[in-house]
Amino acid sequence: MPRLFAPVSLMVATLIGGAASAAPVEVGPRPYFLIDQLRNPELKAKLEACADKPLEKKLFSIAHRGAPLQFPEHTLQSYRAAARMGAGIQECDVAFTADKQLVCRHAQNDLHTTTNILATDLARKCTKPFTPADGDKPASAECRTSDITLAEFKSLTGKMDAANSKATSVDAYMKGTAAWRTDLYAAAGGTLMTHAEYIQLVKSQGLKFTPELKSPAVAMPYEGWTQENYAQAMIDEYKAAGIPPEDVFPQSFNLSDVLYWIKAEPAFGRQAILLDERDETDKTFNPMDPATFKPSMKELKEMGVNYIAPSLPLLVTVENGRIAPSAYAREAKAAGLKIITWSLERSGPLQKGGGYYYKTINGIVNNDGMIYELVDVLAQQVGVEGIFSDWPATVTYYANCMNLK
């Protein structure tokens, strides 16, 4: 999309600055807040000893949608914050508009929770208009990137991903931000990004890329555009921008997408990441029972898959009252698969188990310091290549302290 490159260059120069890649890494107070709560004295002492260590960006620290713990996800402001926190890799979840242009959104059908679309005239184009709560029936809406054109998408602003299911008005529906997040940095609205703009921005930051091809909410083929056309279009934007394949880690939950890249774009496919959510989609799956892994880790490796990325809980269990690697983690390593995991700090305060992202260790999670206990097991015992986080500073601090790449 050549027409985007000039505005992108101006935007990068104006809002990021020509020296973005050389900007000092800043982790702020959160890592120290978490370390203060650590109940593992040995790990606490190690991390405290790094308090004055010079910080640098780390590939181990992967920005999940930028820094959405406090900034509107997939926005310029969120990506800029993540780069300041030392993330070595930035993520763009890739969806497409009505005119088949690629944009950064976590889902093709999340505009009603991540942007201001319902407060604009474009609300009339939404697949499902806003419906207020009525008794036990929750408020609802569904607005897709494919409902609008690229130009219309660029007219929107980002907000914190949230909705109030009890709302009886659009204004109230849009104000559902969780108490443990904040609207402090979202009041003016975040700048939405196309995939091409994201590429130029991350290139200017001197970082690497991990785009995720999102599952379409519309039936494919879409107006003659097949799933393979979609998968190829994403890779083509890196080729057009002159990005080396070794700097790109394409992702998908769809195994067929990964296999397509391995076959059609082997230079990119060798770093393609298979995202794994079988715990949510397969009732027979058990991360502690390799017999339920279909396909098996060995079979995935034989297909040419080199990277697998499960959610945090699939990689750990509890042994003798402490966090330990799961059978899933051991099987993946034995098969020669490299492991990346998601997503740290998508839970609120960890005083009572931590919810989904800690579900296999909920019984021992009772304070925020457990975040670093989990990171330490993932790094030192599981041997993950990197960790996606909603607040990259947390992982950046650990990676610097432990001299990870």
mmCIF file with all atom_site columns, C-alpha atoms in Angstrom, residues 194-336:
data_model
loop_
_atom_site.group_PDB
_atom_site.id
_atom_site.type_symbol
_atom_site.label_atom_id
_atom_site.label_alt_id
_atom_site.label_comp_id
_atom_site.label_asym_id
_atom_site.label_entity_id
_atom_site.label_seq_id
_atom_site.pdbx_PDB_ins_code
_atom_site.Cartn_x
_atom_site.Cartn_y
_atom_site.Cartn_z
_atom_site.occupancy
_atom_site.B_iso_or_equiv
_atom_site.pdbx_formal_charge
_atom_site.auth_seq_id
_atom_site.auth_comp_id
_atom_site.auth_asym_id
_atom_site.auth_atom_id
_atom_site.pdbx_PDB_model_num
ATOM 1   C CA . THR A 1 194 ? -2.515  -0.473  9.565  1.00 0.00 ? 194 THR A CA 1
ATOM 2   C CA . HIS A 1 195 ? -0.222  -3.469  9.244  1.00 0.00 ? 195 HIS A CA 1
ATOM 3   C CA . ALA A 1 196 ? 2.009   -1.524  6.841  1.00 0.00 ? 196 ALA A CA 1
ATOM 4   C CA . GLU A 1 197 ? 2.257   1.357   9.329  1.00 0.00 ? 197 GLU A CA 1
ATOM 5   C CA . TYR A 1 198 ? 3.131   -1.081  12.111 1.00 0.00 ? 198 TYR A CA 1
ATOM 6   C CA . ILE A 1 199 ? 5.943   -2.496  9.952  1.00 0.00 ? 199 ILE A CA 1
ATOM 7   C CA . GLN A 1 200 ? 7.415   0.942   9.350  1.00 0.00 ? 200 GLN A CA 1
ATOM 8   C CA . LEU A 1 201 ? 7.089   1.871   13.020 1.00 0.00 ? 201 LEU A CA 1
ATOM 9   C CA . VAL A 1 202 ? 8.714   -1.280  14.383 1.00 0.00 ? 202 VAL A CA 1
ATOM 10  C CA . LYS A 1 203 ? 11.454  -1.013  11.772 1.00 0.00 ? 203 LYS A CA 1
ATOM 11  C CA . SER A 1 204 ? 12.158  2.534   13.001 1.00 0.00 ? 204 SER A CA 1
ATOM 12  C CA . GLN A 1 205 ? 12.353  1.213   16.572 1.00 0.00 ? 205 GLN A CA 1
ATOM 13  C CA . GLY A 1 206 ? 14.994  -1.335  15.587 1.00 0.00 ? 206 GLY A CA 1
ATOM 14  C CA . LEU A 1 207 ? 12.829  -4.225  16.823 1.00 0.00 ? 207 LEU A CA 1
ATOM 15  C CA . LYS A 1 208 ? 11.570  -7.517  15.385 1.00 0.00 ? 208 LYS A CA 1
ATOM 16  C CA . PHE A 1 209 ? 8.053   -8.420  14.280 1.00 0.00 ? 209 PHE A CA 1
ATOM 17  C CA . THR A 1 210 ? 5.492   -11.045 15.238 1.00 0.00 ? 210 THR A CA 1
ATOM 18  C CA . PRO A 1 211 ? 2.298   -10.606 13.196 1.00 0.00 ? 211 PRO A CA 1
ATOM 19  C CA . GLU A 1 212 ? -0.616  -12.921 13.969 1.00 0.00 ? 212 GLU A CA 1
ATOM 20  C CA . LEU A 1 213 ? -3.017  -13.828 11.171 1.00 0.00 ? 213 LEU A CA 1
ATOM 21  C CA . LYS A 1 214 ? -6.408  -13.644 12.872 1.00 0.00 ? 214 LYS A CA 1
ATOM 22  C CA . SER A 1 215 ? -9.169  -16.111 12.096 1.00 0.00 ? 215 SER A CA 1
ATOM 23  C CA . PRO A 1 216 ? -11.721 -14.284 9.924  1.00 0.00 ? 216 PRO A CA 1
ATOM 24  C CA . ALA A 1 217 ? -15.173 -13.591 11.344 1.00 0.00 ? 217 ALA A CA 1
ATOM 25  C CA . VAL A 1 218 ? -16.540 -13.716 7.792  1.00 0.00 ? 218 VAL A CA 1
ATOM 26  C CA . ALA A 1 219 ? -16.827 -16.838 5.663  1.00 0.00 ? 219 ALA A CA 1
ATOM 27  C CA . MET A 1 220 ? -13.826 -17.499 3.453  1.00 0.00 ? 220 MET A CA 1
ATOM 28  C CA . PRO A 1 221 ? -13.322 -17.070 0.564  1.00 0.00 ? 221 PRO A CA 1
ATOM 29  C CA . TYR A 1 222 ? -14.299 -13.431 1.083  1.00 0.00 ? 222 TYR A CA 1
ATOM 30  C CA . GLU A 1 223 ? -15.286 -11.847 -2.212 1.00 0.00 ? 223 GLU A CA 1
ATOM 31  C CA . GLY A 1 224 ? -12.934 -14.228 -3.993 1.00 0.00 ? 224 GLY A CA 1
ATOM 32  C CA . TRP A 1 225 ? -10.146 -13.820 -1.411 1.00 0.00 ? 225 TRP A CA 1
ATOM 33  C CA . THR A 1 226 ? -9.096  -17.217 -0.018 1.00 0.00 ? 226 THR A CA 1
ATOM 34  C CA . GLN A 1 227 ? -7.460  -17.962 3.317  1.00 0.00 ? 227 GLN A CA 1
ATOM 35  C CA . GLU A 1 228 ? -4.195  -18.565 1.452  1.00 0.00 ? 228 GLU A CA 1
ATOM 36  C CA . ASN A 1 229 ? -4.534  -15.186 -0.306 1.00 0.00 ? 229 ASN A CA 1
ATOM 37  C CA . TYR A 1 230 ? -4.947  -13.617 3.140  1.00 0.00 ? 230 TYR A CA 1
ATOM 38  C CA . ALA A 1 231 ? -1.942  -15.472 4.579  1.00 0.00 ? 231 ALA A CA 1
ATOM 39  C CA . GLN A 1 232 ? 0.177   -14.471 1.579  1.00 0.00 ? 232 GLN A CA 1
ATOM 40  C CA . ALA A 1 233 ? -0.923  -10.836 1.729  1.00 0.00 ? 233 ALA A CA 1
ATOM 41  C CA . MET A 1 234 ? 0.477   -10.563 5.244  1.00 0.00 ? 234 MET A CA 1
ATOM 42  C CA . ILE A 1 235 ? 3.894   -11.886 4.210  1.00 0.00 ? 235 ILE A CA 1
ATOM 43  C CA . ASP A 1 236 ? 3.910   -9.743  1.064  1.00 0.00 ? 236 ASP A CA 1
ATOM 44  C CA . GLU A 1 237 ? 3.841   -6.549  3.142  1.00 0.00 ? 237 GLU A CA 1
ATOM 45  C CA . TYR A 1 238 ? 7.129   -7.535  4.811  1.00 0.00 ? 238 TYR A CA 1
ATOM 46  C CA . LYS A 1 239 ? 8.685   -8.333  1.461  1.00 0.00 ? 239 LYS A CA 1
ATOM 47  C CA . ALA A 1 240 ? 7.490   -4.996  0.044  1.00 0.00 ? 240 ALA A CA 1
ATOM 48  C CA . ALA A 1 241 ? 9.035   -3.171  3.025  1.00 0.00 ? 241 ALA A CA 1
ATOM 49  C CA . GLY A 1 242 ? 12.356  -4.999  2.617  1.00 0.00 ? 242 GLY A CA 1
ATOM 50  C CA . ILE A 1 243 ? 12.185  -6.685  6.018  1.00 0.00 ? 243 ILE A CA 1
ATOM 51  C CA . PRO A 1 244 ? 14.548  -9.689  6.357  1.00 0.00 ? 244 PRO A CA 1
ATOM 52  C CA . PRO A 1 245 ? 12.612  -12.941 6.971  1.00 0.00 ? 245 PRO A CA 1
ATOM 53  C CA . GLU A 1 246 ? 14.751  -13.662 10.027 1.00 0.00 ? 246 GLU A CA 1
ATOM 54  C CA . ASP A 1 247 ? 13.256  -10.585 11.706 1.00 0.00 ? 247 ASP A CA 1
ATOM 55  C CA . VAL A 1 248 ? 9.684   -11.852 11.316 1.00 0.00 ? 248 VAL A CA 1
ATOM 56  C CA . PHE A 1 249 ? 7.867   -14.470 13.414 1.00 0.00 ? 249 PHE A CA 1
ATOM 57  C CA . PRO A 1 250 ? 4.453   -14.979 11.747 1.00 0.00 ? 250 PRO A CA 1
ATOM 58  C CA . GLN A 1 251 ? 1.820   -16.562 13.999 1.00 0.00 ? 251 GLN A CA 1
ATOM 59  C CA . SER A 1 252 ? -1.510  -18.331 13.646 1.00 0.00 ? 252 SER A CA 1
ATOM 60  C CA . PHE A 1 253 ? -3.820  -20.575 15.669 1.00 0.00 ? 253 PHE A CA 1
ATOM 61  C CA . ASN A 1 254 ? -4.613  -22.253 12.357 1.00 0.00 ? 254 ASN A CA 1
ATOM 62  C CA . LEU A 1 255 ? -2.156  -25.055 11.581 1.00 0.00 ? 255 LEU A CA 1
ATOM 63  C CA . SER A 1 256 ? -2.986  -24.805 7.875  1.00 0.00 ? 256 SER A CA 1
ATOM 64  C CA . ASP A 1 257 ? -1.744  -21.185 7.844  1.00 0.00 ? 257 ASP A CA 1
ATOM 65  C CA . VAL A 1 258 ? 1.585   -22.234 9.349  1.00 0.00 ? 258 VAL A CA 1
ATOM 66  C CA . LEU A 1 259 ? 1.924   -25.124 6.899  1.00 0.00 ? 259 LEU A CA 1
ATOM 67  C CA . TYR A 1 260 ? 1.127   -22.745 4.035  1.00 0.00 ? 260 TYR A CA 1
ATOM 68  C CA . TRP A 1 261 ? 3.968   -20.412 5.059  1.00 0.00 ? 261 TRP A CA 1
ATOM 69  C CA . ILE A 1 262 ? 6.344   -23.353 5.473  1.00 0.00 ? 262 ILE A CA 1
ATOM 70  C CA . LYS A 1 263 ? 5.593   -24.454 1.902  1.00 0.00 ? 263 LYS A CA 1
ATOM 71  C CA . ALA A 1 264 ? 5.013   -21.165 0.056  1.00 0.00 ? 264 ALA A CA 1
ATOM 72  C CA . GLU A 1 265 ? 7.366   -18.863 1.970  1.00 0.00 ? 265 GLU A CA 1
ATOM 73  C CA . PRO A 1 266 ? 9.988   -21.124 3.575  1.00 0.00 ? 266 PRO A CA 1
ATOM 74  C CA . ALA A 1 267 ? 12.260  -18.250 4.604  1.00 0.00 ? 267 ALA A CA 1
ATOM 75  C CA . PHE A 1 268 ? 9.399   -16.863 6.710  1.00 0.00 ? 268 PHE A CA 1
ATOM 76  C CA . GLY A 1 269 ? 7.882   -20.259 7.473  1.00 0.00 ? 269 GLY A CA 1
ATOM 77  C CA . ARG A 1 270 ? 10.895  -21.571 9.357  1.00 0.00 ? 270 ARG A CA 1
ATOM 78  C CA . GLN A 1 271 ? 10.081  -19.032 12.114 1.00 0.00 ? 271 GLN A CA 1
ATOM 79  C CA . ALA A 1 272 ? 6.303   -19.402 11.900 1.00 0.00 ? 272 ALA A CA 1
ATOM 80  C CA . ILE A 1 273 ? 4.685   -19.870 15.299 1.00 0.00 ? 273 ILE A CA 1
ATOM 81  C CA . LEU A 1 274 ? 1.801   -22.279 15.859 1.00 0.00 ? 274 LEU A CA 1
ATOM 82  C CA . LEU A 1 275 ? -0.376  -20.786 18.580 1.00 0.00 ? 275 LEU A CA 1
ATOM 83  C CA . ASP A 1 276 ? -1.975  -23.559 20.625 1.00 0.00 ? 276 ASP A CA 1
ATOM 84  C CA . GLU A 1 277 ? -5.353  -23.240 22.341 1.00 0.00 ? 277 GLU A CA 1
ATOM 85  C CA . ARG A 1 278 ? -6.348  -26.907 22.388 1.00 0.00 ? 278 ARG A CA 1
ATOM 86  C CA . ASP A 1 279 ? -7.261  -26.593 26.055 1.00 0.00 ? 279 ASP A CA 1
ATOM 87  C CA . GLU A 1 280 ? -10.134 -24.371 24.882 1.00 0.00 ? 280 GLU A CA 1
ATOM 88  C CA . THR A 1 281 ? -11.125 -26.188 21.684 1.00 0.00 ? 281 THR A CA 1
ATOM 89  C CA . ASP A 1 282 ? -10.574 -29.897 22.398 1.00 0.00 ? 282 ASP A CA 1
ATOM 90  C CA . LYS A 1 283 ? -12.419 -31.446 25.357 1.00 0.00 ? 283 LYS A CA 1
ATOM 91  C CA . THR A 1 284 ? -10.121 -34.481 25.326 1.00 0.00 ? 284 THR A CA 1
ATOM 92  C CA . PHE A 1 285 ? -6.924  -32.427 25.599 1.00 0.00 ? 285 PHE A CA 1
ATOM 93  C CA . ASN A 1 286 ? -4.975  -32.594 28.865 1.00 0.00 ? 286 ASN A CA 1
ATOM 94  C CA . PRO A 1 287 ? -1.602  -30.787 29.166 1.00 0.00 ? 287 PRO A CA 1
ATOM 95  C CA . MET A 1 288 ? -0.446  -33.484 31.584 1.00 0.00 ? 288 MET A CA 1
ATOM 96  C CA . ASP A 1 289 ? -1.290  -36.398 29.243 1.00 0.00 ? 289 ASP A CA 1
ATOM 97  C CA . PRO A 1 290 ? 0.725   -36.574 25.982 1.00 0.00 ? 290 PRO A CA 1
ATOM 98  C CA . ALA A 1 291 ? -1.659  -39.237 24.658 1.00 0.00 ? 291 ALA A CA 1
ATOM 99  C CA . THR A 1 292 ? -4.233  -36.449 24.213 1.00 0.00 ? 292 THR A CA 1
ATOM 100 C CA . PHE A 1 293 ? -1.939  -34.276 22.062 1.00 0.00 ? 293 PHE A CA 1
ATOM 101 C CA . LYS A 1 294 ? -3.362  -34.612 18.545 1.00 0.00 ? 294 LYS A CA 1
ATOM 102 C CA . PRO A 1 295 ? -1.260  -34.016 16.544 1.00 0.00 ? 295 PRO A CA 1
ATOM 103 C CA . SER A 1 296 ? 1.626   -34.942 18.806 1.00 0.00 ? 296 SER A CA 1
ATOM 104 C CA . MET A 1 297 ? 4.628   -32.692 19.315 1.00 0.00 ? 297 MET A CA 1
ATOM 105 C CA . LYS A 1 298 ? 6.739   -35.105 17.266 1.00 0.00 ? 298 LYS A CA 1
ATOM 106 C CA . GLU A 1 299 ? 4.200   -35.032 14.424 1.00 0.00 ? 299 GLU A CA 1
ATOM 107 C CA . LEU A 1 300 ? 4.180   -31.221 14.411 1.00 0.00 ? 300 LEU A CA 1
ATOM 108 C CA . LYS A 1 301 ? 7.967   -31.153 14.186 1.00 0.00 ? 301 LYS A CA 1
ATOM 109 C CA . GLU A 1 302 ? 7.852   -33.629 11.285 1.00 0.00 ? 302 GLU A CA 1
ATOM 110 C CA . MET A 1 303 ? 5.429   -31.284 9.480  1.00 0.00 ? 303 MET A CA 1
ATOM 111 C CA . GLY A 1 304 ? 8.096   -28.563 9.611  1.00 0.00 ? 304 GLY A CA 1
ATOM 112 C CA . VAL A 1 305 ? 6.772   -26.617 12.609 1.00 0.00 ? 305 VAL A CA 1
ATOM 113 C CA . ASN A 1 306 ? 9.662   -25.179 14.637 1.00 0.00 ? 306 ASN A CA 1
ATOM 114 C CA . TYR A 1 307 ? 7.863   -22.911 17.119 1.00 0.00 ? 307 TYR A CA 1
ATOM 115 C CA . ILE A 1 308 ? 4.841   -23.628 19.294 1.00 0.00 ? 308 ILE A CA 1
ATOM 116 C CA . ALA A 1 309 ? 3.138   -21.079 21.534 1.00 0.00 ? 309 ALA A CA 1
ATOM 117 C CA . PRO A 1 310 ? 0.683   -22.300 24.173 1.00 0.00 ? 310 PRO A CA 1
ATOM 118 C CA . SER A 1 311 ? -0.882  -20.149 26.873 1.00 0.00 ? 311 SER A CA 1
ATOM 119 C CA . LEU A 1 312 ? 0.978   -19.877 30.201 1.00 0.00 ? 312 LEU A CA 1
ATOM 120 C CA . PRO A 1 313 ? -1.009  -22.540 32.106 1.00 0.00 ? 313 PRO A CA 1
ATOM 121 C CA . LEU A 1 314 ? -0.292  -25.308 29.587 1.00 0.00 ? 314 LEU A CA 1
ATOM 122 C CA . LEU A 1 315 ? 3.408   -25.152 30.421 1.00 0.00 ? 315 LEU A CA 1
ATOM 123 C CA . VAL A 1 316 ? 3.243   -25.476 34.193 1.00 0.00 ? 316 VAL A CA 1
ATOM 124 C CA . THR A 1 317 ? 1.773   -27.533 36.995 1.00 0.00 ? 317 THR A CA 1
ATOM 125 C CA . VAL A 1 318 ? 2.236   -27.805 40.772 1.00 0.00 ? 318 VAL A CA 1
ATOM 126 C CA . GLU A 1 319 ? 4.670   -30.300 42.280 1.00 0.00 ? 319 GLU A CA 1
ATOM 127 C CA . ASN A 1 320 ? 5.376   -30.380 46.027 1.00 0.00 ? 320 ASN A CA 1
ATOM 128 C CA . GLY A 1 321 ? 3.688   -27.032 46.437 1.00 0.00 ? 321 GLY A CA 1
ATOM 129 C CA . ARG A 1 322 ? 5.812   -25.256 43.816 1.00 0.00 ? 322 ARG A CA 1
ATOM 130 C CA . ILE A 1 323 ? 5.497   -24.362 40.132 1.00 0.00 ? 323 ILE A CA 1
ATOM 131 C CA . ALA A 1 324 ? 7.018   -27.001 37.840 1.00 0.00 ? 324 ALA A CA 1
ATOM 132 C CA . PRO A 1 325 ? 7.098   -27.773 34.079 1.00 0.00 ? 325 PRO A CA 1
ATOM 133 C CA . SER A 1 326 ? 4.106   -29.681 32.712 1.00 0.00 ? 326 SER A CA 1
ATOM 134 C CA . ALA A 1 327 ? 4.138   -32.806 30.554 1.00 0.00 ? 327 ALA A CA 1
ATOM 135 C CA . TYR A 1 328 ? 3.231   -30.503 27.648 1.00 0.00 ? 328 TYR A CA 1
ATOM 136 C CA . ALA A 1 329 ? 6.427   -28.507 28.189 1.00 0.00 ? 329 ALA A CA 1
ATOM 137 C CA . ARG A 1 330 ? 8.578   -31.626 28.443 1.00 0.00 ? 330 ARG A CA 1
ATOM 138 C CA . GLU A 1 331 ? 7.070   -33.178 25.288 1.00 0.00 ? 331 GLU A CA 1
ATOM 139 C CA . ALA A 1 332 ? 7.530   -29.989 23.246 1.00 0.00 ? 332 ALA A CA 1
ATOM 140 C CA . LYS A 1 333 ? 11.200  -29.721 24.243 1.00 0.00 ? 333 LYS A CA 1
ATOM 141 C CA . ALA A 1 334 ? 11.811  -33.422 23.608 1.00 0.00 ? 334 ALA A CA 1
ATOM 142 C CA . ALA A 1 335 ? 10.436  -33.022 20.088 1.00 0.00 ? 335 ALA A CA 1
ATOM 143 C CA . GLY A 1 336 ? 12.816  -30.143 19.388 1.00 0.00 ? 336 GLY A CA 1
#
